[in-house]
Coordinates of C-alpha atoms in Angstrom, one line a residue:
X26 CA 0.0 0.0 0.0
X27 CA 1.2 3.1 -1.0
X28 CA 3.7 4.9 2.2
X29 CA 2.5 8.6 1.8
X30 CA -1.1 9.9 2.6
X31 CA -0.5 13.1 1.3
X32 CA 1.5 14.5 -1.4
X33 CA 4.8 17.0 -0.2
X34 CA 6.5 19.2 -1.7
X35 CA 9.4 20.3 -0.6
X36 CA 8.8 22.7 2.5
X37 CA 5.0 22.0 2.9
X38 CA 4.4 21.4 6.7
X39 CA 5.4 18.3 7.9
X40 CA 2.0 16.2 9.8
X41 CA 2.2 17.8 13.1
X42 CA 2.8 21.2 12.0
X43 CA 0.0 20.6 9.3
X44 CA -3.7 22.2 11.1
X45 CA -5.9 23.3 7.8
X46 CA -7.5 20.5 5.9
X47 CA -6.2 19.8 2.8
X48 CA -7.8 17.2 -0.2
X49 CA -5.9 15.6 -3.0
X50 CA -7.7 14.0 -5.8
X51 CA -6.4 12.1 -8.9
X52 CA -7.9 9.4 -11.0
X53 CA -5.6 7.9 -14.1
X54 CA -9.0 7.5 -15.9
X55 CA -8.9 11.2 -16.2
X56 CA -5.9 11.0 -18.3
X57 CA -5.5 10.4 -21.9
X58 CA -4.5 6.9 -22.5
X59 CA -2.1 7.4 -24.4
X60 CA -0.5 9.9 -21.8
X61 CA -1.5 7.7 -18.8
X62 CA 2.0 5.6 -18.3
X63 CA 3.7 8.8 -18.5
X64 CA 1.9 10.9 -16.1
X65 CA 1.3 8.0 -13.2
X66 CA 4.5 7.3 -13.1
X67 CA 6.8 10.7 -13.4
X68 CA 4.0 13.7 -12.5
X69 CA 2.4 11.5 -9.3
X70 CA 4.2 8.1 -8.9
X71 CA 7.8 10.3 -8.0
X72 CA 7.1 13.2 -7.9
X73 CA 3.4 13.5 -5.4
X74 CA 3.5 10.2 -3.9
X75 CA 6.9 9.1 -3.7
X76 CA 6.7 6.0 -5.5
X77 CA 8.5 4.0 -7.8
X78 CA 5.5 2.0 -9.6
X79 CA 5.0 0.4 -12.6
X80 CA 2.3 -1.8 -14.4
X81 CA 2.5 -5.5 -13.7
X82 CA 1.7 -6.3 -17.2
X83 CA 1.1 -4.7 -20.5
X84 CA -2.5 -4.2 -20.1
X85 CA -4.5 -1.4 -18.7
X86 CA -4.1 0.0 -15.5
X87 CA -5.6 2.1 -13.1
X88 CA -5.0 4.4 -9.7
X89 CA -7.2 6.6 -7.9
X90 CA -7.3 8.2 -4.6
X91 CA -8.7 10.9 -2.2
X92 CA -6.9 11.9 0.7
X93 CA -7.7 14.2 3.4
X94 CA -5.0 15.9 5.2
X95 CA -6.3 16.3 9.2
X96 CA -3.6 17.7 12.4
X97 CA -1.7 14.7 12.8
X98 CA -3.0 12.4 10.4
X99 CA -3.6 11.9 7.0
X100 CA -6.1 9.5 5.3
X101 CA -6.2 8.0 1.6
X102 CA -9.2 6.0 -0.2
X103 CA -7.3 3.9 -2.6
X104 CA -8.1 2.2 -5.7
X105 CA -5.1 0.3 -7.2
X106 CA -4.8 -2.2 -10.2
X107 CA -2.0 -3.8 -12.3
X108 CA 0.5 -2.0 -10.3
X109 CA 3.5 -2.4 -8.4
X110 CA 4.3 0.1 -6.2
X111 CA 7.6 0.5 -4.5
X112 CA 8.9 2.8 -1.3
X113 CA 12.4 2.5 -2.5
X114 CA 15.6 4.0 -0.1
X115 CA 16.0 7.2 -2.5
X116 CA 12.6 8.0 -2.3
X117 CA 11.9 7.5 1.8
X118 CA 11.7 11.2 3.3
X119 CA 13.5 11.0 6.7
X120 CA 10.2 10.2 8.8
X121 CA 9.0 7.8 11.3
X122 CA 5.4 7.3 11.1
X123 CA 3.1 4.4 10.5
X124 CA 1.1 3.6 8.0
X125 CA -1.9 1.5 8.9
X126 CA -3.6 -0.2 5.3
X127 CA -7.1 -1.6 5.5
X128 CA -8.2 -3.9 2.7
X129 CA -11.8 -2.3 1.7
X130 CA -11.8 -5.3 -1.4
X131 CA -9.1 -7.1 -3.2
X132 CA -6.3 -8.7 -2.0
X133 CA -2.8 -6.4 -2.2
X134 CA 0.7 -8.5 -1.5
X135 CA 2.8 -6.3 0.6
X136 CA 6.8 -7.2 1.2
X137 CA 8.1 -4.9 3.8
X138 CA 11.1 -5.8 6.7
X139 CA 11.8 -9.2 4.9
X140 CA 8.4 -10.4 5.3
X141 CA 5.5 -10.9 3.0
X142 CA 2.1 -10.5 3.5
X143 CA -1.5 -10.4 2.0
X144 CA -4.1 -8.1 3.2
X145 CA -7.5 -10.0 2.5
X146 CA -10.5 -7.9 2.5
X147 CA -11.4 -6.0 5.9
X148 CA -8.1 -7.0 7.3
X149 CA -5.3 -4.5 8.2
X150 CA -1.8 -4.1 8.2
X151 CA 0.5 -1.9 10.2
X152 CA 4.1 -0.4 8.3
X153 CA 7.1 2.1 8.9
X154 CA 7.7 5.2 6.5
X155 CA 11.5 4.8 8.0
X156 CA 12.1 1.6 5.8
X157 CA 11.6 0.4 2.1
X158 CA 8.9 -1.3 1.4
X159 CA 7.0 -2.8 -2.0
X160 CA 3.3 -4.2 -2.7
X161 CA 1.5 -5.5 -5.7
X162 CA -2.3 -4.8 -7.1
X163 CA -2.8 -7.8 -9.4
X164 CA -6.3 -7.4 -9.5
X165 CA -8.2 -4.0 -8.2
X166 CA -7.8 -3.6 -4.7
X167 CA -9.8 -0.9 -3.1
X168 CA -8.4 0.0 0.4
X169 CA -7.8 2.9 3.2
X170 CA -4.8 3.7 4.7
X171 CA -3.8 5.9 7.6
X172 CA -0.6 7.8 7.9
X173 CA 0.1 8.2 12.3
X174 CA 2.6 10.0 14.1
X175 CA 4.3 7.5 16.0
X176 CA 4.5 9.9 18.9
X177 CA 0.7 9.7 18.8
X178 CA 0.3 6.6 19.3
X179 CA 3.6 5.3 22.1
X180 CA 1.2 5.9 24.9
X181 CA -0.9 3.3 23.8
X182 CA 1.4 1.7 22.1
X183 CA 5.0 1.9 23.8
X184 CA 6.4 -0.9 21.5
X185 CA 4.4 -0.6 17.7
X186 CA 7.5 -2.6 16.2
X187 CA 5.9 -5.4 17.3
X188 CA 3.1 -4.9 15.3
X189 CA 4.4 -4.4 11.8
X190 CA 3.6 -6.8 9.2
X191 CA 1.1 -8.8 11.3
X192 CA -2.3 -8.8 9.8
X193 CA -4.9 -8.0 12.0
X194 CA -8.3 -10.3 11.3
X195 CA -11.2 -7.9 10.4
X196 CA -13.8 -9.3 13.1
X197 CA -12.0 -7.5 15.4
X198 CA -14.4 -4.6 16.6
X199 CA -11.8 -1.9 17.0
X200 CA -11.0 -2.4 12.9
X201 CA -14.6 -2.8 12.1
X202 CA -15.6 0.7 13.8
X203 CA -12.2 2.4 12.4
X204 CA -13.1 1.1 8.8
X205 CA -16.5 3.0 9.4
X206 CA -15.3 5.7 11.0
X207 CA -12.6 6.4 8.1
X208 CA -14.4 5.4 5.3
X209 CA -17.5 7.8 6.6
X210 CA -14.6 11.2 7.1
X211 CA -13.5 10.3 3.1
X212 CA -17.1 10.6 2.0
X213 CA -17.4 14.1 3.4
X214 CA -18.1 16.9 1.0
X215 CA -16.2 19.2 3.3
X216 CA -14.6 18.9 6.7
X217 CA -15.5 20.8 10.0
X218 CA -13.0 23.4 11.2
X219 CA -11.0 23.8 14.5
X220 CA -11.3 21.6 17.6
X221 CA -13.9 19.2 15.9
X222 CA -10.9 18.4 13.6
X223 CA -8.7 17.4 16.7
X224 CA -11.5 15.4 18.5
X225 CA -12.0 13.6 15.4
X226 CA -8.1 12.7 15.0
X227 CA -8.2 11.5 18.2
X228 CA -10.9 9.0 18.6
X229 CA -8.9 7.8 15.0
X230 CA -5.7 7.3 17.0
X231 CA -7.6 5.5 19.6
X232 CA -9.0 3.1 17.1
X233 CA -5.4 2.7 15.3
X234 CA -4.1 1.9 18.7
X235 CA -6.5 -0.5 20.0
X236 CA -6.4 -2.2 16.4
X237 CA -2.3 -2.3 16.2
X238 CA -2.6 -3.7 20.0
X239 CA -3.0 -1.2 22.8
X240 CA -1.7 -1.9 26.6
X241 CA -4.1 -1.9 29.4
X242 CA -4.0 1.5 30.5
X243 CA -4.3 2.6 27.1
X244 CA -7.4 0.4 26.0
X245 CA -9.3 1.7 28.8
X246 CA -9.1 5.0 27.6
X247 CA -9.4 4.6 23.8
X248 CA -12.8 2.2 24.8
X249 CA -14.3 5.0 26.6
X250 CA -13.6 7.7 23.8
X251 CA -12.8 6.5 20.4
X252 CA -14.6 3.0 20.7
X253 CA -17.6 4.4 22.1
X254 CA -18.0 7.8 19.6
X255 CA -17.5 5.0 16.7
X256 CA -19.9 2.9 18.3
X257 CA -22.6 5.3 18.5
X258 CA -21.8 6.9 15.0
X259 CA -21.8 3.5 13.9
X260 CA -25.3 3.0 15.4
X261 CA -26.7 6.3 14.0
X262 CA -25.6 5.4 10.6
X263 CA -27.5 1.7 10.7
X264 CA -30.4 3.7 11.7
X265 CA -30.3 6.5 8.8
X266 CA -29.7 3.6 6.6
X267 CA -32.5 1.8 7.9
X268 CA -35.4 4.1 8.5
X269 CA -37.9 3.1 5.9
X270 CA -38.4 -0.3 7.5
X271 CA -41.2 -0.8 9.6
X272 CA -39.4 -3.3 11.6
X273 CA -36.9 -1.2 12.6
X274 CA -36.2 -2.2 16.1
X275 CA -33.5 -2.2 19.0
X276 CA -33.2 -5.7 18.8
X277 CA -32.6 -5.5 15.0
X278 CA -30.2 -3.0 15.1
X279 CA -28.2 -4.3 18.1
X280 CA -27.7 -7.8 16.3
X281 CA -26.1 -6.0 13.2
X282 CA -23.6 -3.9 15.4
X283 CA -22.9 -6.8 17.1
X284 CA -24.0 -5.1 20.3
X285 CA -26.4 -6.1 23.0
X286 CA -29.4 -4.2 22.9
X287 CA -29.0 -3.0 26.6
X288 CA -25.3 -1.7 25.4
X289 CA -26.8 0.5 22.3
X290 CA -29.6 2.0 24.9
X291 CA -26.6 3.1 27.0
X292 CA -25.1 4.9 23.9
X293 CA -28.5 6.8 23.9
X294 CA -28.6 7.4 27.6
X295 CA -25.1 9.3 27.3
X296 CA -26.6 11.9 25.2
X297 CA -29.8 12.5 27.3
X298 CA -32.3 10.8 24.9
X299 CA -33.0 7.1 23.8
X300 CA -33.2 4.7 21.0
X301 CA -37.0 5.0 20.3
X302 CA -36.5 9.2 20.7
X303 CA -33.5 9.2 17.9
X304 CA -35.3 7.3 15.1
X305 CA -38.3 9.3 15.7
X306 CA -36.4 12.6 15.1
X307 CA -34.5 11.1 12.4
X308 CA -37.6 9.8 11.0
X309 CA -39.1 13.6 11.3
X310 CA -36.1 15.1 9.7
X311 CA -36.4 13.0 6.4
X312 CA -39.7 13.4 6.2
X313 CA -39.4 17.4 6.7
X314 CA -36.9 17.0 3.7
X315 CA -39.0 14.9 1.5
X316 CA -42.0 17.2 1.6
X317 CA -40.0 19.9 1.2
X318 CA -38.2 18.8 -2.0
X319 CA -39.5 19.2 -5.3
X320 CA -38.7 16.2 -6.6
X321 CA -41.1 14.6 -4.3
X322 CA -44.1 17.0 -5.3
X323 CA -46.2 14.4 -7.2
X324 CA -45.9 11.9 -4.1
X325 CA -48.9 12.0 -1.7
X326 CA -48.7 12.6 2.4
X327 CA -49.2 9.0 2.8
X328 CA -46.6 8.0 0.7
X329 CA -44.1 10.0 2.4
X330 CA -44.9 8.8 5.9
X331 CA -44.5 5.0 4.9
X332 CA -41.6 5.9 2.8
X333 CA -39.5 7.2 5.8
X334 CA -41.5 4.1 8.4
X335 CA -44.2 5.5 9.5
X336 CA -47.2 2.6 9.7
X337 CA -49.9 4.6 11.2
X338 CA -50.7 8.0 9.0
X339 CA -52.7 9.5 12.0
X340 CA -49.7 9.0 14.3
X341 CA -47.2 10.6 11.7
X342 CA -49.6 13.9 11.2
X343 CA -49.5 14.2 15.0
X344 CA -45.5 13.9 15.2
X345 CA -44.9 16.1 12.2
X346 CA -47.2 19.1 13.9
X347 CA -45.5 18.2 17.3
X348 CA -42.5 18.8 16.1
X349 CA -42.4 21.7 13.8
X350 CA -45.7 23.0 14.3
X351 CA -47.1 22.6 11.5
X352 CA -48.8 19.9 9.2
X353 CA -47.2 18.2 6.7
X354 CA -49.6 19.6 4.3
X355 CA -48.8 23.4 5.1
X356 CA -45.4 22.1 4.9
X357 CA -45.4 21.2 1.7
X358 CA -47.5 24.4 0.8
X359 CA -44.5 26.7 2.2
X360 CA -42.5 28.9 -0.3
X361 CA -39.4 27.5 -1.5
X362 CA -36.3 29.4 -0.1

């Protein structure tokens, strides 16, 4: 898996000193086709990325990535395929960080300190910027990968040596909720300024750390701030996902998160509000949206309400006044702004 998250150049800030977001985009299928080899491999390959690569064989290739540039950590959405991609001595750039890969789909094969390894789908494998390192994309492999400070993560941590090049099995729930959690931040249209950034960064190194293999002292305190944000965030997103079903229930969403349904009612509690309370509001909200949007001028009330899970039409007229204090009829009838 590609070494750098982020493209440098020359005296850009190093991670740490790094505190604006920053997004870098490319996609070879962009290029001319002709022009392709040339560009990947001179104009981002060695020059943006730092990386000697080449196609594996004489037919087509592709590369594509977004990464996101947070304080003290930056994450990449790969897709690589037909490539090999090398970290070679010339091109390593003095650092110490780690680089932690997660296999989204595909299966990349990785040679880095003398040993070789394949990261099957949902797994995830922990490397050092400070030494070489190559991996091969027969086939497209989609993954994510998430460039640390080691500093960031010794407290947790004290020894993350140990940990590189042993693949960590993806029914793990600490990779399972960092998957989410980073795969959710890449899909962002924008990201939130200031402190919100550093929160964020950190539940993402408590994750890293409790996935790479956190001490005692440490795992306590990663569980009770990044575990338990990704958890809940994790929850809400099943829920959003989820809300047209009638049979949306605790119990249902508990068994897909894993999660007993008296451990998801806690997640609720620590907010001040409950499981039945959220997916009402969330309910609410995308029902607000849909009789506010255009699109969904030709659909009647009724549809709306079973659209978003509403079995009982009498029921949903009462919530929607409760709540905004109106009907959903003089809803709709409002002037667009």
């Amino acid at each position: 898996m590609p070494q750098q998250g982020m493209p440098r150049h020359g005296n850009e800030p190093t991670m740490s000193e790094q505190q604006a977001p920053a997004t870098f985009r490319f996609s070879t299928a962009d290029w001319p086709a002709r022009d392709r080899l040339a560009i990947w491999r001179e104009s981002i390959g060695r020059t943006v990325i730092q990386l000697d690569t080449e196609p594996l064989s004489d037919g087509a290739f592709h590369a594509e990535a977004t990464v996101l540039a947070l304080p003290g950590l930056w994450l990449g959405s790969w897709a690589l395929a037909n490539l090999r991609a090398a970290v070679t001595r010339e091109l390593l750039d003095g650092s110490d960080d780690l680089v932690l890969g997660i296999a989204l789909s595909g299966a990349p094969i990785i040679t880095h300190r003398r040993r070789e390894a394949t990261g099957d789908t949902g797994d995830a494998i922990l490397m050092s910027t400070a030494e070489p390192r190559v991996s091969v994309y027969p086939s497209l492999v989609r993954f994510l990968s998430l460039r640390l400070p080691r500093k960031a993560l010794t407290p947790f941590v004290p020894n993350p040596e140990d940990a590189l090049m042993r693949p960590v099995p993806r029914d793990i729930e600490a990779l399972r909720l960092l998957t989410f959690y980073a795969d959710e931040l890449n899909r962002m249209d924008r990201m939130a300024a200031g402190e919100l950034q550093h929160v964020v960064v950190t539940h993402l190194y408590d994750l890293a750390a409790l996935v790479i293999g956190a001490t005692r002292d440490g795992a306590a305190v990663a569980e009770n701030r990044g575990l338990r944000t990704a958890r809940r965030a994790a929850v809400k997103a099943d829920i959003n996902s989820h809300l047209g079903d009638p049979a949306l229930t605790l119990t249902a969403v508990a068994a897909r998160q894993r999660l007993s349904p008296r451990s998801v009612q806690r997640l609720f509690a620590e907010q001040d509000t409950s499981f039945s309370e959220y997916v009402l509001g969330a309910r609410l909200a995308q029902a607000y949206r849909l009789l506010t949007d255009p699109r969904w001028r030709d659909r009647n009330i009724s549809s709306i309400a079973f659209e978003v899970g509403f079995g009982d039409l009498s029921y949903f007229n009462r919530a929607v006044r409760r709540r905004y204090g109106a009907t959903p009829s003089e809803i709709r009838a409002m002037p667009e702004r």
